[in-house]
Amino acid sequence: MFFLQLISDFKALRRAFKKLDQLGDGFVSVTDFKVAMSRFSFPLNEEDFFHIFSVFDENMQGKISYVEFMRRSLSE
């Protein structure tokens, strides 16, 4: 369900991530990622959210590349 919704909202989600990327460096913070997911009504509880975020935040820096997130998510 999550990935089907992600695929159907790909362009809008990409635009939302770009708007949230305040530094323009291609990364979003934990807070911004949570905002993006809630804007698109992805049904994630706190545990699921942090699990998904930790998968993409491999360096444990508190941010993820939204390009990498989209690329890996769409390849599932």
PDB file of N, CA and C in Angstrom:
ATOM      1  N   MET A   1       0.832  -1.198   0.000  1.00  0.00           N
ATOM      2  CA  MET A   1       0.000   0.000   0.000  1.00  0.00           C
ATOM      3  C   MET A   1       0.867   1.247   0.000  1.00  0.00           C
ATOM      4  N   PHE A   2       1.848   1.311   0.902  1.00  0.00           N
ATOM      5  CA  PHE A   2       2.715   2.483   1.008  1.00  0.00           C
ATOM      6  C   PHE A   2       3.408   2.774  -0.308  1.00  0.00           C
ATOM      7  N   PHE A   3       4.010   1.736  -0.918  1.00  0.00           N
ATOM      8  CA  PHE A   3       4.772   1.954  -2.136  1.00  0.00           C
ATOM      9  C   PHE A   3       3.865   2.258  -3.323  1.00  0.00           C
ATOM     10  N   LEU A   4       2.665   1.688  -3.370  1.00  0.00           N
ATOM     11  CA  LEU A   4       1.725   2.021  -4.437  1.00  0.00           C
ATOM     12  C   LEU A   4       1.329   3.488  -4.364  1.00  0.00           C
ATOM     13  N   GLN A   5       1.075   3.979  -3.164  1.00  0.00           N
ATOM     14  CA  GLN A   5       0.734   5.385  -2.993  1.00  0.00           C
ATOM     15  C   GLN A   5       1.931   6.261  -3.335  1.00  0.00           C
ATOM     16  N   LEU A   6       3.110   5.846  -2.949  1.00  0.00           N
ATOM     17  CA  LEU A   6       4.328   6.590  -3.247  1.00  0.00           C
ATOM     18  C   LEU A   6       4.494   6.739  -4.753  1.00  0.00           C
ATOM     19  N   ILE A   7       4.293   5.657  -5.484  1.00  0.00           N
ATOM     20  CA  ILE A   7       4.436   5.694  -6.938  1.00  0.00           C
ATOM     21  C   ILE A   7       3.389   6.614  -7.555  1.00  0.00           C
ATOM     22  N   SER A   8       2.158   6.537  -7.087  1.00  0.00           N
ATOM     23  CA  SER A   8       1.106   7.363  -7.671  1.00  0.00           C
ATOM     24  C   SER A   8       1.299   8.843  -7.360  1.00  0.00           C
ATOM     25  N   ASP A   9       1.949   9.176  -6.263  1.00  0.00           N
ATOM     26  CA  ASP A   9       2.173  10.568  -5.873  1.00  0.00           C
ATOM     27  C   ASP A   9       3.615  11.015  -6.083  1.00  0.00           C
ATOM     28  N   PHE A  10       4.353  10.306  -6.928  1.00  0.00           N
ATOM     29  CA  PHE A  10       5.783  10.544  -7.082  1.00  0.00           C
ATOM     30  C   PHE A  10       6.128  12.004  -7.366  1.00  0.00           C
ATOM     31  N   LYS A  11       5.521  12.606  -8.375  1.00  0.00           N
ATOM     32  CA  LYS A  11       5.877  13.977  -8.758  1.00  0.00           C
ATOM     33  C   LYS A  11       5.515  14.981  -7.667  1.00  0.00           C
ATOM     34  N   ALA A  12       4.347  14.832  -7.078  1.00  0.00           N
ATOM     35  CA  ALA A  12       3.934  15.751  -6.019  1.00  0.00           C
ATOM     36  C   ALA A  12       4.820  15.596  -4.788  1.00  0.00           C
ATOM     37  N   LEU A  13       5.172  14.374  -4.466  1.00  0.00           N
ATOM     38  CA  LEU A  13       6.042  14.126  -3.312  1.00  0.00           C
ATOM     39  C   LEU A  13       7.429  14.713  -3.565  1.00  0.00           C
ATOM     40  N   ARG A  14       7.934  14.567  -4.769  1.00  0.00           N
ATOM     41  CA  ARG A  14       9.237  15.134  -5.115  1.00  0.00           C
ATOM     42  C   ARG A  14       9.217  16.659  -4.961  1.00  0.00           C
ATOM     43  N   ARG A  15       8.157  17.289  -5.428  1.00  0.00           N
ATOM     44  CA  ARG A  15       8.027  18.748  -5.268  1.00  0.00           C
ATOM     45  C   ARG A  15       7.974  19.134  -3.796  1.00  0.00           C
ATOM     46  N   ALA A  16       7.256  18.355  -2.999  1.00  0.00           N
ATOM     47  CA  ALA A  16       7.153  18.650  -1.562  1.00  0.00           C
ATOM     48  C   ALA A  16       8.515  18.539  -0.895  1.00  0.00           C
ATOM     49  N   PHE A  17       9.262  17.503  -1.231  1.00  0.00           N
ATOM     50  CA  PHE A  17      10.603  17.351  -0.662  1.00  0.00           C
ATOM     51  C   PHE A  17      11.495  18.530  -1.052  1.00  0.00           C
ATOM     52  N   LYS A  18      11.424  18.930  -2.309  1.00  0.00           N
ATOM     53  CA  LYS A  18      12.262  20.049  -2.759  1.00  0.00           C
ATOM     54  C   LYS A  18      11.914  21.334  -2.013  1.00  0.00           C
ATOM     55  N   LYS A  19      10.638  21.556  -1.746  1.00  0.00           N
ATOM     56  CA  LYS A  19      10.226  22.739  -0.985  1.00  0.00           C
ATOM     57  C   LYS A  19      10.731  22.678   0.455  1.00  0.00           C
ATOM     58  N   LEU A  20      10.775  21.480   1.020  1.00  0.00           N
ATOM     59  CA  LEU A  20      11.216  21.311   2.397  1.00  0.00           C
ATOM     60  C   LEU A  20      12.735  21.362   2.533  1.00  0.00           C
ATOM     61  N   ASP A  21      13.431  21.205   1.428  1.00  0.00           N
ATOM     62  CA  ASP A  21      14.897  21.223   1.421  1.00  0.00           C
ATOM     63  C   ASP A  21      15.360  22.684   1.484  1.00  0.00           C
ATOM     64  N   GLN A  22      15.367  23.227   2.674  1.00  0.00           N
ATOM     65  CA  GLN A  22      15.656  24.651   2.866  1.00  0.00           C
ATOM     66  C   GLN A  22      17.080  25.032   2.494  1.00  0.00           C
ATOM     67  N   LEU A  23      18.019  24.109   2.606  1.00  0.00           N
ATOM     68  CA  LEU A  23      19.405  24.412   2.261  1.00  0.00           C
ATOM     69  C   LEU A  23      19.701  24.168   0.778  1.00  0.00           C
ATOM     70  N   GLY A  24      18.800  23.494   0.106  1.00  0.00           N
ATOM     71  CA  GLY A  24      18.999  23.187  -1.303  1.00  0.00           C
ATOM     72  C   GLY A  24      20.100  22.173  -1.548  1.00  0.00           C
ATOM     73  N   ASP A  25      20.370  21.333  -0.543  1.00  0.00           N
ATOM     74  CA  ASP A  25      21.460  20.365  -0.659  1.00  0.00           C
ATOM     75  C   ASP A  25      20.992  18.952  -0.995  1.00  0.00           C
ATOM     76  N   GLY A  26      19.683  18.780  -1.236  1.00  0.00           N
ATOM     77  CA  GLY A  26      19.168  17.464  -1.601  1.00  0.00           C
ATOM     78  C   GLY A  26      18.816  16.579  -0.423  1.00  0.00           C
ATOM     79  N   PHE A  27      18.855  17.143   0.776  1.00  0.00           N
ATOM     80  CA  PHE A  27      18.548  16.377   1.978  1.00  0.00           C
ATOM     81  C   PHE A  27      17.394  17.012   2.739  1.00  0.00           C
ATOM     82  N   VAL A  28      16.665  16.175   3.462  1.00  0.00           N
ATOM     83  CA  VAL A  28      15.617  16.660   4.363  1.00  0.00           C
ATOM     84  C   VAL A  28      15.877  16.100   5.752  1.00  0.00           C
ATOM     85  N   SER A  29      15.498  16.874   6.745  1.00  0.00           N
ATOM     86  CA  SER A  29      15.685  16.480   8.138  1.00  0.00           C
ATOM     87  C   SER A  29      14.583  15.515   8.569  1.00  0.00           C
ATOM     88  N   VAL A  30      14.735  14.981   9.772  1.00  0.00           N
ATOM     89  CA  VAL A  30      13.712  14.106  10.347  1.00  0.00           C
ATOM     90  C   VAL A  30      12.369  14.820  10.355  1.00  0.00           C
ATOM     91  N   THR A  31      12.360  16.046  10.845  1.00  0.00           N
ATOM     92  CA  THR A  31      11.120  16.818  10.939  1.00  0.00           C
ATOM     93  C   THR A  31      10.515  17.054   9.563  1.00  0.00           C
ATOM     94  N   ASP A  32      11.339  17.447   8.603  1.00  0.00           N
ATOM     95  CA  ASP A  32      10.839  17.699   7.248  1.00  0.00           C
ATOM     96  C   ASP A  32      10.322  16.427   6.584  1.00  0.00           C
ATOM     97  N   PHE A  33      11.006  15.323   6.822  1.00  0.00           N
ATOM     98  CA  PHE A  33      10.561  14.045   6.266  1.00  0.00           C
ATOM     99  C   PHE A  33       9.201  13.681   6.840  1.00  0.00           C
ATOM    100  N   LYS A  34       9.039  13.890   8.129  1.00  0.00           N
ATOM    101  CA  LYS A  34       7.757  13.597   8.777  1.00  0.00           C
ATOM    102  C   LYS A  34       6.651  14.482   8.199  1.00  0.00           C
ATOM    103  N   VAL A  35       6.950  15.751   7.960  1.00  0.00           N
ATOM    104  CA  VAL A  35       5.985  16.676   7.363  1.00  0.00           C
ATOM    105  C   VAL A  35       5.581  16.183   5.975  1.00  0.00           C
ATOM    106  N   ALA A  36       6.561  15.798   5.168  1.00  0.00           N
ATOM    107  CA  ALA A  36       6.265  15.315   3.815  1.00  0.00           C
ATOM    108  C   ALA A  36       5.387  14.076   3.853  1.00  0.00           C
ATOM    109  N   MET A  37       5.695  13.153   4.734  1.00  0.00           N
ATOM    110  CA  MET A  37       4.883  11.933   4.823  1.00  0.00           C
ATOM    111  C   MET A  37       3.458  12.249   5.277  1.00  0.00           C
ATOM    112  N   SER A  38       3.308  13.167   6.214  1.00  0.00           N
ATOM    113  CA  SER A  38       1.964  13.479   6.697  1.00  0.00           C
ATOM    114  C   SER A  38       1.165  14.261   5.658  1.00  0.00           C
ATOM    115  N   ARG A  39       1.819  15.088   4.863  1.00  0.00           N
ATOM    116  CA  ARG A  39       1.119  15.826   3.796  1.00  0.00           C
ATOM    117  C   ARG A  39       0.486  14.886   2.789  1.00  0.00           C
ATOM    118  N   PHE A  40       1.106  13.739   2.617  1.00  0.00           N
ATOM    119  CA  PHE A  40       0.596  12.777   1.653  1.00  0.00           C
ATOM    120  C   PHE A  40      -0.163  11.634   2.321  1.00  0.00           C
ATOM    121  N   SER A  41      -0.466  11.818   3.593  1.00  0.00           N
ATOM    122  CA  SER A  41      -1.284  10.861   4.350  1.00  0.00           C
ATOM    123  C   SER A  41      -0.745   9.443   4.304  1.00  0.00           C
ATOM    124  N   PHE A  42       0.585   9.302   4.367  1.00  0.00           N
ATOM    125  CA  PHE A  42       1.152   7.971   4.468  1.00  0.00           C
ATOM    126  C   PHE A  42       0.940   7.482   5.898  1.00  0.00           C
ATOM    127  N   PRO A  43       0.302   6.329   6.044  1.00  0.00           N
ATOM    128  CA  PRO A  43      -0.060   5.830   7.377  1.00  0.00           C
ATOM    129  C   PRO A  43       1.117   5.204   8.116  1.00  0.00           C
ATOM    130  N   LEU A  44       1.935   6.036   8.742  1.00  0.00           N
ATOM    131  CA  LEU A  44       3.094   5.530   9.473  1.00  0.00           C
ATOM    132  C   LEU A  44       2.984   5.892  10.945  1.00  0.00           C
ATOM    133  N   ASN A  45       3.060   4.877  11.801  1.00  0.00           N
ATOM    134  CA  ASN A  45       3.142   5.191  13.223  1.00  0.00           C
ATOM    135  C   ASN A  45       4.587   5.592  13.524  1.00  0.00           C
ATOM    136  N   GLU A  46       4.856   6.025  14.744  1.00  0.00           N
ATOM    137  CA  GLU A  46       6.198   6.519  15.098  1.00  0.00           C
ATOM    138  C   GLU A  46       7.283   5.469  14.864  1.00  0.00           C
ATOM    139  N   GLU A  47       6.997   4.246  15.246  1.00  0.00           N
ATOM    140  CA  GLU A  47       7.980   3.175  15.088  1.00  0.00           C
ATOM    141  C   GLU A  47       8.295   2.934  13.614  1.00  0.00           C
ATOM    142  N   ASP A  48       7.258   2.843  12.778  1.00  0.00           N
ATOM    143  CA  ASP A  48       7.461   2.639  11.340  1.00  0.00           C
ATOM    144  C   ASP A  48       8.207   3.818  10.724  1.00  0.00           C
ATOM    145  N   PHE A  49       7.815   5.016  11.120  1.00  0.00           N
ATOM    146  CA  PHE A  49       8.465   6.213  10.595  1.00  0.00           C
ATOM    147  C   PHE A  49       9.966   6.183  10.877  1.00  0.00           C
ATOM    148  N   PHE A  50      10.345   5.967  12.118  1.00  0.00           N
ATOM    149  CA  PHE A  50      11.758   5.978  12.469  1.00  0.00           C
ATOM    150  C   PHE A  50      12.513   4.790  11.874  1.00  0.00           C
ATOM    151  N   HIS A  51      11.835   3.675  11.688  1.00  0.00           N
ATOM    152  CA  HIS A  51      12.478   2.539  11.014  1.00  0.00           C
ATOM    153  C   HIS A  51      12.803   2.910   9.570  1.00  0.00           C
ATOM    154  N   ILE A  52      11.836   3.448   8.862  1.00  0.00           N
ATOM    155  CA  ILE A  52      12.053   3.846   7.470  1.00  0.00           C
ATOM    156  C   ILE A  52      13.132   4.921   7.385  1.00  0.00           C
ATOM    157  N   PHE A  53      13.050   5.915   8.246  1.00  0.00           N
ATOM    158  CA  PHE A  53      14.040   6.985   8.224  1.00  0.00           C
ATOM    159  C   PHE A  53      15.438   6.431   8.480  1.00  0.00           C
ATOM    160  N   SER A  54      15.562   5.519   9.435  1.00  0.00           N
ATOM    161  CA  SER A  54      16.889   4.985   9.763  1.00  0.00           C
ATOM    162  C   SER A  54      17.485   4.165   8.622  1.00  0.00           C
ATOM    163  N   VAL A  55      16.646   3.546   7.816  1.00  0.00           N
ATOM    164  CA  VAL A  55      17.134   2.800   6.654  1.00  0.00           C
ATOM    165  C   VAL A  55      17.819   3.747   5.676  1.00  0.00           C
ATOM    166  N   PHE A  56      17.253   4.931   5.500  1.00  0.00           N
ATOM    167  CA  PHE A  56      17.784   5.885   4.531  1.00  0.00           C
ATOM    168  C   PHE A  56      18.814   6.837   5.137  1.00  0.00           C
ATOM    169  N   ASP A  57      18.857   6.946   6.435  1.00  0.00           N
ATOM    170  CA  ASP A  57      19.843   7.796   7.115  1.00  0.00           C
ATOM    171  C   ASP A  57      20.992   6.897   7.567  1.00  0.00           C
ATOM    172  N   GLU A  58      21.721   6.387   6.589  1.00  0.00           N
ATOM    173  CA  GLU A  58      22.748   5.392   6.868  1.00  0.00           C
ATOM    174  C   GLU A  58      23.888   5.928   7.729  1.00  0.00           C
ATOM    175  N   ASN A  59      24.168   7.216   7.634  1.00  0.00           N
ATOM    176  CA  ASN A  59      25.263   7.817   8.402  1.00  0.00           C
ATOM    177  C   ASN A  59      24.805   8.354   9.756  1.00  0.00           C
ATOM    178  N   MET A  60      23.521   8.173  10.064  1.00  0.00           N
ATOM    179  CA  MET A  60      22.939   8.639  11.332  1.00  0.00           C
ATOM    180  C   MET A  60      23.198  10.136  11.546  1.00  0.00           C
ATOM    181  N   GLN A  61      22.950  10.926  10.497  1.00  0.00           N
ATOM    182  CA  GLN A  61      23.151  12.364  10.572  1.00  0.00           C
ATOM    183  C   GLN A  61      21.848  13.133  10.769  1.00  0.00           C
ATOM    184  N   GLY A  62      20.743  12.431  10.861  1.00  0.00           N
ATOM    185  CA  GLY A  62      19.457  13.099  11.064  1.00  0.00           C
ATOM    186  C   GLY A  62      18.888  13.712   9.800  1.00  0.00           C
ATOM    187  N   LYS A  63      19.347  13.230   8.645  1.00  0.00           N
ATOM    188  CA  LYS A  63      18.822  13.712   7.376  1.00  0.00           C
ATOM    189  C   LYS A  63      18.966  12.617   6.332  1.00  0.00           C
ATOM    190  N   ILE A  64      18.101  12.705   5.312  1.00  0.00           N
ATOM    191  CA  ILE A  64      18.165  11.737   4.227  1.00  0.00           C
ATOM    192  C   ILE A  64      18.131  12.456   2.891  1.00  0.00           C
ATOM    193  N   SER A  65      18.709  11.809   1.902  1.00  0.00           N
ATOM    194  CA  SER A  65      18.640  12.312   0.530  1.00  0.00           C
ATOM    195  C   SER A  65      17.269  11.937  -0.026  1.00  0.00           C
ATOM    196  N   TYR A  66      16.489  12.950  -0.414  1.00  0.00           N
ATOM    197  CA  TYR A  66      15.176  12.598  -0.938  1.00  0.00           C
ATOM    198  C   TYR A  66      15.282  11.965  -2.312  1.00  0.00           C
ATOM    199  N   VAL A  67      16.339  12.229  -3.077  1.00  0.00           N
ATOM    200  CA  VAL A  67      16.530  11.567  -4.365  1.00  0.00           C
ATOM    201  C   VAL A  67      16.778  10.070  -4.130  1.00  0.00           C
ATOM    202  N   GLU A  68      17.635   9.771  -3.163  1.00  0.00           N
ATOM    203  CA  GLU A  68      17.917   8.365  -2.834  1.00  0.00           C
ATOM    204  C   GLU A  68      16.667   7.675  -2.283  1.00  0.00           C
ATOM    205  N   PHE A  69      15.916   8.376  -1.449  1.00  0.00           N
ATOM    206  CA  PHE A  69      14.682   7.819  -0.906  1.00  0.00           C
ATOM    207  C   PHE A  69      13.724   7.442  -2.030  1.00  0.00           C
ATOM    208  N   MET A  70      13.519   8.357  -2.964  1.00  0.00           N
ATOM    209  CA  MET A  70      12.598   8.096  -4.063  1.00  0.00           C
ATOM    210  C   MET A  70      13.137   6.977  -4.970  1.00  0.00           C
ATOM    211  N   ARG A  71      14.431   7.008  -5.289  1.00  0.00           N
ATOM    212  CA  ARG A  71      15.017   6.011  -6.174  1.00  0.00           C
ATOM    213  C   ARG A  71      14.884   4.606  -5.586  1.00  0.00           C
ATOM    214  N   ARG A  72      15.254   4.472  -4.324  1.00  0.00           N
ATOM    215  CA  ARG A  72      15.185   3.154  -3.698  1.00  0.00           C
ATOM    216  C   ARG A  72      13.751   2.715  -3.475  1.00  0.00           C
ATOM    217  N   SER A  73      12.873   3.639  -3.126  1.00  0.00           N
ATOM    218  CA  SER A  73      11.471   3.281  -2.890  1.00  0.00           C
ATOM    219  C   SER A  73      10.785   2.832  -4.163  1.00  0.00           C
ATOM    220  N   LEU A  74      11.078   3.513  -5.250  1.00  0.00           N
ATOM    221  CA  LEU A  74      10.432   3.175  -6.520  1.00  0.00           C
ATOM    222  C   LEU A  74      10.990   1.904  -7.138  1.00  0.00           C
ATOM    223  N   SER A  75      12.162   1.483  -6.707  1.00  0.00           N
ATOM    224  CA  SER A  75      12.742   0.251  -7.243  1.00  0.00           C
ATOM    225  C   SER A  75      12.245  -0.986  -6.508  1.00  0.00           C
ATOM    226  N   GLU A  76      11.508  -0.796  -5.409  1.00  0.00           N
ATOM    227  CA  GLU A  76      10.975  -1.922  -4.620  1.00  0.00           C
ATOM    228  C   GLU A  76       9.910  -2.661  -5.390  1.00  0.00           C
TER     229      GLU A  76
END
